[in-house]
mmCIF file of C-alpha atoms in Angstrom:
data_model
loop_
_atom_site.group_PDB
_atom_site.id
_atom_site.type_symbol
_atom_site.label_atom_id
_atom_site.label_comp_id
_atom_site.label_asym_id
_atom_site.label_seq_id
_atom_site.Cartn_x
_atom_site.Cartn_y
_atom_site.Cartn_z
ATOM 1 C CA MET A 1 -28.920 34.253 86.716
ATOM 2 C CA THR A 2 -30.557 32.420 89.559
ATOM 3 C CA SER A 3 -29.879 28.872 90.497
ATOM 4 C CA PRO A 4 -32.923 27.200 88.837
ATOM 5 C CA GLN A 5 -32.174 28.891 85.506
ATOM 6 C CA VAL A 6 -28.574 27.742 85.573
ATOM 7 C CA LEU A 7 -29.728 24.274 86.526
ATOM 8 C CA LEU A 8 -32.189 24.055 83.616
ATOM 9 C CA LEU A 9 -29.515 25.304 81.250
ATOM 10 C CA ALA A 10 -27.086 22.707 82.610
ATOM 11 C CA ILE A 11 -29.614 19.894 82.186
ATOM 12 C CA GLY A 12 -30.174 20.967 78.572
ATOM 13 C CA PHE A 13 -26.474 21.149 77.796
ATOM 14 C CA LEU A 14 -25.786 17.785 79.408
ATOM 15 C CA ALA A 15 -28.694 16.076 77.617
ATOM 16 C CA VAL A 16 -27.654 17.373 74.195
ATOM 17 C CA GLY A 17 -24.007 16.561 74.887
ATOM 18 C CA LEU A 18 -24.775 13.013 75.979
ATOM 19 C CA TRP A 19 -27.038 12.517 72.974
ATOM 20 C CA LEU A 20 -24.304 13.692 70.620
ATOM 21 C CA MET A 21 -21.745 11.414 72.229
ATOM 22 C CA LEU A 22 -23.777 8.202 72.363
ATOM 23 C CA PRO A 23 -23.263 5.877 69.391
ATOM 24 C CA ARG A 24 -25.882 6.615 66.744
ATOM 25 C CA GLY A 25 -24.815 4.867 63.593
ATOM 26 C CA ASN A 26 -22.336 6.947 61.667
ATOM 27 C CA ALA A 27 -23.581 10.258 63.020
ATOM 28 C CA ARG A 28 -20.901 12.860 63.684
ATOM 29 C CA GLY A 29 -20.452 15.438 66.383
ATOM 30 C CA ARG A 30 -18.834 13.526 69.245
ATOM 31 C CA GLY A 31 -16.330 16.311 69.902
ATOM 32 C CA TRP A 32 -19.144 18.833 70.235
ATOM 33 C CA GLY A 33 -20.942 16.363 72.473
ATOM 34 C CA ALA A 34 -17.938 16.049 74.777
ATOM 35 C CA ALA A 35 -17.566 19.837 74.977
ATOM 36 C CA LEU A 36 -21.277 20.346 75.678
ATOM 37 C CA SER A 37 -21.280 17.624 78.350
ATOM 38 C CA VAL A 38 -18.322 19.147 80.188
ATOM 39 C CA ILE A 39 -19.938 22.589 80.027
ATOM 40 C CA GLY A 40 -23.190 21.091 81.315
ATOM 41 C CA ILE A 41 -21.457 19.367 84.230
ATOM 42 C CA MET A 42 -19.617 22.543 85.214
ATOM 43 C CA ALA A 43 -22.806 24.590 84.944
ATOM 44 C CA MET A 44 -24.595 22.039 87.086
ATOM 45 C CA ILE A 45 -22.003 22.360 89.835
ATOM 46 C CA GLN A 46 -22.248 26.133 89.526
ATOM 47 C CA ALA A 47 -26.012 25.878 89.989
ATOM 48 C CA GLY A 48 -25.521 23.689 93.040
ATOM 49 C CA SER A 49 -23.031 26.119 94.534
ATOM 50 C CA LEU A 50 -25.393 29.045 93.915
ATOM 51 C CA ALA A 51 -28.216 27.256 95.669
ATOM 52 C CA GLY A 52 -26.213 25.818 98.510
ATOM 53 C CA GLN A 53 -24.281 28.842 99.820
ATOM 54 C CA LEU A 54 -21.980 26.458 101.616
ATOM 55 C CA PRO A 55 -19.078 27.728 103.681
ATOM 56 C CA LEU A 56 -15.773 26.618 102.228
ATOM 57 C CA ALA A 57 -13.884 25.241 105.185
ATOM 58 C CA ALA A 58 -11.312 23.092 103.410
ATOM 59 C CA PRO A 59 -8.112 24.806 102.216
ATOM 60 C CA TRP A 60 -7.974 25.644 98.515
ATOM 61 C CA GLY A 61 -5.234 23.128 97.759
ATOM 62 C CA TYR A 62 -7.307 20.326 99.194
ATOM 63 C CA ARG A 63 -10.349 21.446 97.244
ATOM 64 C CA SER A 64 -8.466 21.692 93.985
ATOM 65 C CA VAL A 65 -7.206 18.123 94.408
ATOM 66 C CA VAL A 66 -10.782 17.016 95.038
ATOM 67 C CA TRP A 67 -11.934 18.743 91.856
ATOM 68 C CA LEU A 68 -9.056 17.347 89.826
ATOM 69 C CA LEU A 69 -9.759 13.786 90.932
ATOM 70 C CA GLY A 70 -13.506 14.269 90.562
ATOM 71 C CA GLY A 71 -13.038 15.627 87.053
ATOM 72 C CA ILE A 72 -10.901 12.657 86.071
ATOM 73 C CA THR A 73 -13.470 10.269 87.526
ATOM 74 C CA VAL A 74 -16.510 11.826 85.870
ATOM 75 C CA VAL A 75 -14.905 12.426 82.467
ATOM 76 C CA SER A 76 -13.524 8.901 82.266
ATOM 77 C CA ALA A 77 -16.905 7.511 83.332
ATOM 78 C CA LEU A 78 -18.388 9.432 80.386
ATOM 79 C CA GLY A 79 -15.750 7.877 78.153
ATOM 80 C CA ALA A 80 -16.532 4.406 79.453
ATOM 81 C CA VAL A 81 -20.192 4.872 78.638
ATOM 82 C CA VAL A 82 -19.965 6.361 75.146
ATOM 83 C CA MET A 83 -16.970 4.663 73.497
ATOM 84 C CA ARG A 84 -17.787 2.519 70.493
ATOM 85 C CA ASN A 85 -15.024 -0.007 71.028
ATOM 86 C CA PRO A 86 -15.624 -2.057 74.211
ATOM 87 C CA VAL A 87 -11.886 -2.339 74.867
ATOM 88 C CA TYR A 88 -11.705 1.445 75.166
ATOM 89 C CA CYS A 89 -14.753 1.303 77.429
ATOM 90 C CA ALA A 90 -12.897 -1.039 79.782
ATOM 91 C CA LEU A 91 -9.788 1.167 79.776
ATOM 92 C CA TRP A 92 -11.779 4.331 80.540
ATOM 93 C CA PHE A 93 -13.561 2.413 83.265
ATOM 94 C CA ALA A 94 -10.211 1.478 84.807
ATOM 95 C CA LEU A 95 -9.188 5.157 84.818
ATOM 96 C CA SER A 96 -12.489 6.068 86.437
ATOM 97 C CA LEU A 97 -11.829 3.497 89.148
ATOM 98 C CA LEU A 98 -8.393 4.960 89.821
ATOM 99 C CA GLY A 99 -10.017 8.384 90.241
ATOM 100 C CA THR A 100 -12.557 6.890 92.635
ATOM 101 C CA ALA A 101 -9.785 5.286 94.654
ATOM 102 C CA GLY A 102 -7.980 8.626 94.850
ATOM 103 C CA LEU A 103 -11.135 10.353 96.069
ATOM 104 C CA MET A 104 -11.615 7.718 98.756
ATOM 105 C CA LEU A 105 -7.988 7.998 99.831
ATOM 106 C CA LEU A 106 -8.350 11.738 100.143
ATOM 107 C CA ILE A 107 -11.075 11.549 102.774
ATOM 108 C CA GLY A 108 -9.435 8.922 104.909
ATOM 109 C CA ALA A 109 -10.718 5.624 103.546
ATOM 110 C CA GLN A 110 -7.309 4.109 102.929
ATOM 111 C CA PHE A 111 -8.364 0.496 102.983
ATOM 112 C CA LEU A 112 -11.324 1.057 100.676
ATOM 113 C CA ALA A 113 -9.129 2.861 98.154
ATOM 114 C CA LEU A 114 -6.733 -0.066 98.156
ATOM 115 C CA ALA A 115 -9.533 -2.603 97.959
ATOM 116 C CA THR A 116 -11.108 -0.759 95.026
ATOM 117 C CA VAL A 117 -7.860 -0.752 93.085
ATOM 118 C CA VAL A 118 -7.053 -4.370 93.900
ATOM 119 C CA VAL A 119 -10.505 -5.827 93.411
ATOM 120 C CA TYR A 120 -11.692 -3.801 90.424
ATOM 121 C CA ALA A 121 -8.692 -2.576 88.516
ATOM 122 C CA GLY A 122 -6.728 -5.697 89.319
ATOM 123 C CA ALA A 123 -9.263 -8.446 88.937
ATOM 124 C CA ILE A 124 -12.422 -7.235 87.252
ATOM 125 C CA VAL A 125 -10.828 -5.191 84.491
ATOM 126 C CA VAL A 126 -8.496 -8.037 83.605
ATOM 127 C CA THR A 127 -11.526 -10.306 83.422
ATOM 128 C CA PHE A 128 -13.257 -7.773 81.202
ATOM 129 C CA LEU A 129 -10.346 -7.687 78.830
ATOM 130 C CA PHE A 130 -10.315 -11.481 78.813
ATOM 131 C CA VAL A 131 -13.981 -11.603 77.896
ATOM 132 C CA LEU A 132 -13.552 -8.907 75.273
ATOM 133 C CA MET A 133 -10.754 -10.816 73.636
ATOM 134 C CA LEU A 134 -12.835 -13.976 73.753
ATOM 135 C CA ALA A 135 -15.902 -12.333 72.363
ATOM 136 C CA GLN A 136 -14.857 -9.617 69.980
ATOM 137 C CA PRO A 137 -11.798 -10.204 67.897
ATOM 138 C CA GLU A 138 -13.262 -8.241 65.025
ATOM 139 C CA GLY A 139 -13.640 -4.992 66.941
ATOM 140 C CA GLN A 140 -16.400 -3.509 64.820
ATOM 141 C CA ALA A 141 -19.843 -4.793 65.632
ATOM 142 C CA TYR A 142 -23.081 -3.157 64.555
ATOM 143 C CA TYR A 143 -24.521 -3.237 68.059
ATOM 144 C CA ASP A 144 -21.664 -1.099 69.381
ATOM 145 C CA ARG A 145 -22.579 1.600 66.878
ATOM 146 C CA ILE A 146 -26.275 1.998 67.689
ATOM 147 C CA SER A 147 -28.105 2.687 70.948
ATOM 148 C CA TRP A 148 -31.521 2.071 72.356
ATOM 149 C CA GLU A 149 -33.306 5.441 72.204
ATOM 150 C CA ALA A 150 -30.210 7.617 72.555
ATOM 151 C CA ALA A 151 -32.183 10.847 72.975
ATOM 152 C CA LEU A 152 -34.500 9.506 75.681
ATOM 153 C CA SER A 153 -31.621 7.931 77.586
ATOM 154 C CA ALA A 154 -29.625 11.163 77.485
ATOM 155 C CA ILE A 155 -32.590 13.206 78.713
ATOM 156 C CA THR A 156 -33.263 10.707 81.512
ATOM 157 C CA GLY A 157 -29.670 10.755 82.680
ATOM 158 C CA ALA A 158 -29.393 14.539 82.544
ATOM 159 C CA LEU A 159 -32.644 14.951 84.482
ATOM 160 C CA MET A 160 -31.479 12.428 87.050
ATOM 161 C CA ILE A 161 -28.172 14.250 87.573
ATOM 162 C CA GLY A 162 -29.941 17.603 87.699
ATOM 163 C CA CYS A 163 -32.483 16.472 90.301
ATOM 164 C CA LEU A 164 -29.785 14.884 92.464
ATOM 165 C CA THR A 165 -27.600 17.993 92.245
ATOM 166 C CA ALA A 166 -30.482 20.248 93.248
ATOM 167 C CA ALA A 167 -31.452 17.948 96.122
ATOM 168 C CA ILE A 168 -27.870 17.710 97.392
ATOM 169 C CA SER A 169 -27.353 21.467 97.329
ATOM 170 C CA ARG A 170 -30.524 21.983 99.364
ATOM 171 C CA LEU A 171 -29.693 19.554 102.150
ATOM 172 C CA PRO A 172 -29.900 21.230 105.598
ATOM 173 C CA TYR A 173 -26.213 20.803 106.329
ATOM 174 C CA ALA A 174 -26.289 22.921 109.463
ATOM 175 C CA ASP A 175 -28.917 20.661 111.034
ATOM 176 C CA LEU A 176 -27.278 17.478 109.828
ATOM 177 C CA GLN A 177 -23.934 18.285 111.331
ATOM 178 C CA PRO A 178 -23.252 16.453 114.597
ATOM 179 C CA ASP A 179 -22.342 18.656 117.522
ATOM 180 C CA ALA A 180 -18.777 19.090 118.654
ATOM 181 C CA ALA A 181 -19.071 16.794 121.667
ATOM 182 C CA THR A 182 -20.315 13.876 119.582
ATOM 183 C CA LEU A 183 -17.614 14.443 117.000
ATOM 184 C CA LYS A 184 -14.945 14.511 119.674
ATOM 185 C CA LEU A 185 -16.240 11.256 121.113
ATOM 186 C CA ARG A 186 -16.267 9.602 117.680
ATOM 187 C CA ASP A 187 -12.862 10.994 116.793
ATOM 188 C CA ARG A 188 -11.366 8.824 119.482
ATOM 189 C CA SER A 189 -12.033 5.836 117.240
ATOM 190 C CA PHE A 190 -12.324 7.399 113.767
ATOM 191 C CA ALA A 191 -9.263 9.619 113.476
ATOM 192 C CA VAL A 192 -6.855 6.984 114.717
ATOM 193 C CA GLU A 193 -3.379 6.400 113.360
ATOM 194 C CA GLN A 194 -3.887 2.701 112.733
ATOM 195 C CA HIS A 195 -6.829 3.178 110.453
ATOM 196 C CA VAL A 196 -6.933 -0.235 108.812
ATOM 197 C CA ALA A 197 -6.526 -2.031 112.139
ATOM 198 C CA GLU A 198 -9.494 -0.143 113.547
ATOM 199 C CA LEU A 199 -11.554 -0.897 110.443
ATOM 200 C CA GLY A 200 -10.720 -4.588 110.651
ATOM 201 C CA GLY A 201 -11.470 -4.684 114.363
ATOM 202 C CA ARG A 202 -14.901 -3.206 113.800
ATOM 203 C CA LEU A 203 -15.541 -5.396 110.785
ATOM 204 C CA PHE A 204 -14.916 -8.586 112.711
ATOM 205 C CA SER A 205 -16.667 -7.533 115.894
ATOM 206 C CA GLU A 206 -19.708 -5.385 115.107
ATOM 207 C CA HIS A 207 -20.337 -6.741 111.623
ATOM 208 C CA LEU A 208 -19.345 -10.360 112.091
ATOM 209 C CA ILE A 209 -22.644 -11.806 110.909
ATOM 210 C CA ALA A 210 -22.520 -9.640 107.792
ATOM 211 C CA VAL A 211 -19.026 -10.976 107.077
ATOM 212 C CA GLU A 212 -20.335 -14.536 107.349
ATOM 213 C CA ILE A 213 -23.194 -13.724 104.987
ATOM 214 C CA ALA A 214 -20.793 -12.114 102.529
ATOM 215 C CA ALA A 215 -18.660 -15.250 102.626
ATOM 216 C CA LEU A 216 -21.740 -17.360 101.911
ATOM 217 C CA LEU A 217 -22.658 -15.025 99.057
ATOM 218 C CA LEU A 218 -19.197 -15.349 97.523
ATOM 219 C CA LEU A 219 -19.433 -19.131 97.732
ATOM 220 C CA VAL A 220 -22.870 -19.155 96.125
ATOM 221 C CA ALA A 221 -21.672 -16.848 93.352
ATOM 222 C CA LEU A 222 -18.673 -19.085 92.723
ATOM 223 C CA ILE A 223 -20.820 -22.210 92.488
ATOM 224 C CA GLY A 224 -23.425 -20.422 90.400
ATOM 225 C CA ALA A 225 -20.910 -19.078 87.912
ATOM 226 C CA THR A 226 -19.286 -22.488 87.529
ATOM 227 C CA ALA A 227 -22.639 -24.215 87.073
ATOM 228 C CA MET A 228 -23.749 -21.635 84.530
ATOM 229 C CA VAL A 229 -20.660 -21.967 82.376
ATOM 230 C CA ARG A 230 -20.810 -25.771 82.506
ATOM 231 C CA GLN A 231 -24.510 -26.001 81.725
ATOM 232 C CA GLY A 232 -24.556 -23.223 79.190
ATOM 233 C CA ALA A 233 -22.431 -24.936 76.575
ATOM 234 C CA LYS A 234 -24.653 -28.022 76.500
ATOM 235 C CA PRO A 235 -27.129 -28.357 73.630
ATOM 236 C CA PRO A 236 -30.546 -26.898 74.483
ATOM 237 C CA SER A 237 -33.373 -29.347 74.989
ATOM 238 C CA ALA A 238 -35.280 -30.519 71.914
ATOM 239 C CA GLU A 239 -38.541 -28.800 72.884
ATOM 240 C CA GLY A 240 -36.788 -25.478 73.456
ATOM 241 C CA GLU A 241 -38.977 -23.333 71.224
ATOM 242 C CA GLY A 242 -37.270 -19.981 71.320
ATOM 243 C CA VAL A 243 -33.791 -21.232 70.577
ATOM 244 C CA ALA A 244 -32.329 -19.532 67.546
ATOM 245 C CA GLU A 245 -30.429 -21.193 64.748
ATOM 246 C CA SER A 246 -27.053 -19.890 65.749
ATOM 247 C CA SER A 247 -27.389 -21.328 69.238
ATOM 248 C CA VAL A 248 -28.127 -24.754 67.821
ATOM 249 C CA ALA A 249 -25.134 -24.365 65.575
ATOM 250 C CA ALA A 250 -23.072 -23.292 68.521
ATOM 251 C CA ALA A 251 -24.174 -26.307 70.470
ATOM 252 C CA LYS A 252 -22.869 -28.723 67.853
ATOM 253 C CA GLY A 253 -19.447 -28.302 69.316
ATOM 254 C CA GLY A 254 -20.717 -30.197 72.320
ATOM 255 C CA PRO A 255 -20.265 -29.359 75.970
ATOM 256 C CA ARG A 256 -16.885 -28.072 76.934
ATOM 257 C CA MET B 1 -13.242 18.055 110.465
ATOM 258 C CA SER B 2 -16.784 17.881 109.179
ATOM 259 C CA ASP B 3 -16.903 20.105 106.139
ATOM 260 C CA PRO B 4 -20.313 20.554 104.464
ATOM 261 C CA SER B 5 -18.828 21.869 101.223
ATOM 262 C CA LEU B 6 -16.527 18.861 100.942
ATOM 263 C CA LEU B 7 -19.484 16.555 101.577
ATOM 264 C CA ALA B 8 -21.508 18.354 98.895
ATOM 265 C CA ASN B 9 -18.642 18.048 96.401
ATOM 266 C CA TYR B 10 -18.376 14.336 96.967
ATOM 267 C CA LEU B 11 -22.126 13.854 96.758
ATOM 268 C CA TRP B 12 -22.169 15.726 93.423
ATOM 269 C CA ILE B 13 -19.436 13.534 92.030
ATOM 270 C CA GLY B 14 -21.324 10.460 93.210
ATOM 271 C CA ALA B 15 -24.568 11.695 91.670
ATOM 272 C CA MET B 16 -22.858 12.335 88.341
ATOM 273 C CA LEU B 17 -21.323 8.885 88.275
ATOM 274 C CA PHE B 18 -24.729 7.406 89.041
ATOM 275 C CA GLY B 19 -26.446 9.361 86.265
ATOM 276 C CA ILE B 20 -23.769 8.598 83.686
ATOM 277 C CA GLY B 21 -23.969 4.913 84.527
ATOM 278 C CA LEU B 22 -27.735 5.098 84.159
ATOM 279 C CA VAL B 23 -27.386 6.537 80.652
ATOM 280 C CA GLY B 24 -24.995 3.760 79.675
ATOM 281 C CA LEU B 25 -27.200 1.037 81.100
ATOM 282 C CA ALA B 26 -30.228 2.389 79.268
ATOM 283 C CA ALA B 27 -28.629 3.198 75.931
ATOM 284 C CA ARG B 28 -25.868 0.732 75.154
ATOM 285 C CA ARG B 29 -26.544 -2.635 73.564
ATOM 286 C CA ASN B 30 -23.339 -4.479 74.272
ATOM 287 C CA LEU B 31 -23.713 -6.816 77.265
ATOM 288 C CA ILE B 32 -20.260 -6.044 78.624
ATOM 289 C CA VAL B 33 -20.663 -2.271 78.326
ATOM 290 C CA MET B 34 -24.029 -2.495 80.094
ATOM 291 C CA PHE B 35 -22.315 -4.333 82.916
ATOM 292 C CA LEU B 36 -19.577 -1.690 83.086
ATOM 293 C CA SER B 37 -22.253 0.990 83.355
ATOM 294 C CA ALA B 38 -23.838 -0.815 86.291
ATOM 295 C CA GLU B 39 -20.442 -0.881 87.982
ATOM 296 C CA ILE B 40 -20.114 2.877 87.435
ATOM 297 C CA MET B 41 -23.439 3.344 89.231
ATOM 298 C CA LEU B 42 -22.109 1.278 92.141
ATOM 299 C CA GLN B 43 -19.014 3.484 92.252
ATOM 300 C CA GLY B 44 -21.163 6.584 92.536
ATOM 301 C CA VAL B 45 -23.025 5.149 95.508
ATOM 302 C CA SER B 46 -19.759 4.069 97.137
ATOM 303 C CA ILE B 47 -18.318 7.588 96.911
ATOM 304 C CA SER B 48 -21.458 9.029 98.507
ATOM 305 C CA LEU B 49 -21.321 6.540 101.377
ATOM 306 C CA VAL B 50 -17.646 7.209 102.083
ATOM 307 C CA ALA B 51 -18.341 10.959 102.079
ATOM 308 C CA TRP B 52 -21.132 10.553 104.625
ATOM 309 C CA SER B 53 -18.875 8.372 106.722
ATOM 310 C CA ARG B 54 -16.303 11.165 106.746
ATOM 311 C CA PHE B 55 -18.917 13.797 107.531
ATOM 312 C CA TYR B 56 -20.249 11.992 110.587
ATOM 313 C CA HIS B 57 -16.906 10.460 111.594
ATOM 314 C CA ASP B 58 -18.697 7.146 111.651
ATOM 315 C CA TRP B 59 -17.473 3.786 110.397
ATOM 316 C CA GLY B 60 -20.850 2.631 109.106
ATOM 317 C CA GLY B 61 -20.461 4.101 105.629
ATOM 318 C CA GLN B 62 -17.078 2.527 105.051
ATOM 319 C CA MET B 63 -18.391 -0.853 106.216
ATOM 320 C CA PHE B 64 -21.224 -0.535 103.744
ATOM 321 C CA VAL B 65 -18.782 0.157 100.907
ATOM 322 C CA LEU B 66 -16.708 -2.848 101.911
ATOM 323 C CA PHE B 67 -19.749 -5.074 101.455
ATOM 324 C CA ILE B 68 -20.638 -3.293 98.214
ATOM 325 C CA ILE B 69 -17.224 -4.320 96.894
ATOM 326 C CA ALA B 70 -17.837 -7.919 97.977
ATOM 327 C CA VAL B 71 -21.240 -7.984 96.293
ATOM 328 C CA ALA B 72 -19.778 -6.363 93.167
ATOM 329 C CA ALA B 73 -17.184 -9.123 92.976
ATOM 330 C CA CYS B 74 -19.943 -11.753 93.170
ATOM 331 C CA GLU B 75 -21.929 -9.858 90.570
ATOM 332 C CA ALA B 76 -18.930 -9.720 88.258
ATOM 333 C CA ALA B 77 -18.379 -13.482 88.528
ATOM 334 C CA VAL B 78 -22.000 -14.317 87.760
ATOM 335 C CA ALA B 79 -22.419 -11.670 85.061
ATOM 336 C CA LEU B 80 -19.254 -12.643 83.204
ATOM 337 C CA ALA B 81 -20.242 -16.311 83.324
ATOM 338 C CA LEU B 82 -23.627 -15.315 81.891
ATOM 339 C CA THR B 83 -21.921 -13.241 79.209
ATOM 340 C CA VAL B 84 -19.748 -16.155 78.132
ATOM 341 C CA VAL B 85 -22.756 -18.489 77.985
ATOM 342 C CA LEU B 86 -24.913 -15.989 76.090
ATOM 343 C CA PHE B 87 -22.088 -15.369 73.654
ATOM 344 C CA GLN B 88 -21.670 -19.071 73.016
ATOM 345 C CA ARG B 89 -25.370 -19.378 72.253
ATOM 346 C CA ALA B 90 -25.899 -16.226 70.202
ATOM 347 C CA GLY B 91 -22.534 -15.712 68.553
ATOM 348 C CA HIS B 92 -22.462 -12.029 69.501
ATOM 349 C CA LEU B 93 -23.004 -9.777 72.485
ATOM 350 C CA ASP B 94 -26.072 -7.905 71.248
ATOM 351 C CA VAL B 95 -28.643 -7.739 74.027
ATOM 352 C CA ALA B 96 -31.419 -7.288 71.460
ATOM 353 C CA PHE B 97 -30.945 -10.936 70.478
ATOM 354 C CA TRP B 98 -32.482 -11.940 73.814
ATOM 355 C CA GLN B 99 -35.584 -9.794 73.503
ATOM 356 C CA LYS B 100 -37.728 -12.901 73.258
ATOM 357 C CA LEU B 101 -37.525 -12.852 77.050
ATOM 358 C CA ARG B 102 -39.850 -9.817 77.019
ATOM 359 C CA GLU B 103 -43.473 -9.970 78.041
ATOM 360 C CA ASP B 104 -46.176 -10.989 75.595
ATOM 361 C CA SER B 105 -47.809 -7.581 75.493
ATOM 362 C CA LEU B 106 -44.698 -5.833 74.211
ATOM 363 C CA THR B 107 -43.985 -5.562 70.524
ATOM 364 C CA GLU B 108 -40.764 -6.788 69.040
ATOM 365 C CA TYR B 109 -37.994 -4.275 68.557
ATOM 366 C CA VAL B 110 -36.697 -4.233 65.005
ATOM 367 C CA ASP B 111 -33.573 -2.437 63.838
ATOM 368 C CA HIS B 112 -34.747 -0.296 60.960
ATOM 369 C CA GLU B 113 -31.348 0.569 59.619
ATOM 370 C CA LEU B 114 -28.013 -0.819 60.576
ATOM 371 C CA PRO B 115 -25.025 1.504 60.330
ATOM 372 C CA VAL B 116 -22.838 0.988 57.320
ATOM 373 C CA VAL B 117 -19.163 0.611 58.050
ATOM 374 C CA LEU B 118 -17.314 3.558 56.583
ATOM 375 C CA ASP B 119 -14.221 2.897 54.548
ATOM 376 C CA GLU B 120 -11.842 5.059 56.503
ATOM 377 C CA GLU B 121 -12.917 3.441 59.756
ATOM 378 C CA SER B 122 -12.462 -0.116 58.587
ATOM 379 C CA HIS B 123 -8.741 0.362 58.138
ATOM 380 C CA TRP B 124 -6.832 -1.663 60.694
ATOM 381 C CA PRO B 125 -3.103 -1.659 61.335
ATOM 382 C CA GLU B 126 -1.284 -4.383 59.463
ATOM 383 C CA LEU B 127 1.494 -6.452 60.933
ATOM 384 C CA THR B 128 4.294 -7.984 58.942
ATOM 385 C CA PRO B 129 3.393 -11.643 58.316
ATOM 386 C CA ALA B 130 5.605 -14.035 60.221
ATOM 387 C CA GLY B 131 5.549 -17.825 60.391
ATOM 388 C CA ARG B 132 2.823 -19.831 58.752
ATOM 389 C CA ARG B 133 -0.923 -19.612 59.153
ATOM 390 C CA PRO B 134 -2.167 -22.019 61.838
ATOM 391 C CA ALA B 135 -4.613 -24.722 60.810
ATOM 392 C CA GLU B 136 -8.143 -23.729 61.749
ATOM 393 C CA ASP B 137 -10.124 -25.946 64.041
ATOM 394 C CA PRO B 138 -13.359 -26.783 62.176
ATOM 395 C CA THR B 139 -15.276 -27.306 65.426
ATOM 396 C CA GLN B 140 -14.598 -23.713 66.443
ATOM 397 C CA THR B 141 -15.972 -21.986 63.375
ATOM 398 C CA PRO B 142 -19.703 -22.167 64.196
ATOM 399 C CA TYR B 143 -19.104 -20.069 67.299
ATOM 400 C CA ARG B 144 -18.164 -16.995 65.301
ATOM 401 C CA SER B 145 -20.998 -15.223 63.599
ATOM 402 C CA HIS B 146 -18.764 -12.946 61.555
ATOM 403 C CA VAL B 147 -15.050 -12.491 61.647
#
């Protein structure tokens, strides 16, 4: 089979698999959905490889580690998206982040791998679990068991992945590749032993203004989040038309 | 070593993460799960940028990812604050409750049938009772829609 046929087949498999896995009431077939999605993803990569005809320069051990970590990342991202219980979603998301960090570590982004684990898995996931415990002690909510337009969403996502895969496999890699002289020049700073020191040096010299802006952004986000939580618990104004009953009831507790 | 096949592998993984996150953002109705899906999309973009950085032996991609992480942290702070506030007002995390924010020309979305909870799924593990039941705070009860 040629590459476009495999690609169409892969898009179909992935769409049906995603549709089966998304929460749709009490509908069954999630195991079949998972199997179909994995088959679709593998077929999609096969289609990309058929179209790309890329030379395999990396040793096979290196490539197999890449595929192992990539598989963990993608499968746990699928789990994070389709699980009915939000606590499981957060746990699958944490696993997906660990896979991402491993992938980054593998291609020489040591600091980013560490930052991903520390910032996301350390801080954000703990915050997620905190919010989940605050919000959902009962575990079973009707809105976790139904989706907006599960079929359309699955088709959109599968088409998106298929188009991106096809586009990536057709990139003119030979033209994109920098010549050996440029690479050698860049290697003097990129392939250094003290990777993090070099990254920090560049961050605080070339990108100093961006660092300042990021600091400002963090401050604004901090103030905004605090203001939102403080204002949000107050009773809504009397002329607030669209305020539902439960919010008025919630406001009786007064501002916290 | 600039390896085109390695770059393509990483770009595929990034594209898949992006697409899967897109599905979750479009389909799920829980506010927190929608937010998680958006983070998955950010992860996909980050992987692609790091792969390009490796391919060109250039620091620009890694710098970009560093700022993506900073922006994601800000986003998490604001989004979780919003989630807490919306939960306090609505009593649940259903995003359909806030559909009155839609435009006038759009029709209201109505759930035609809600899923019934099956008996075998509503079984939860039981712990041995210990101590006495704490007194409930009457001011807290209006916050819970159904427990």
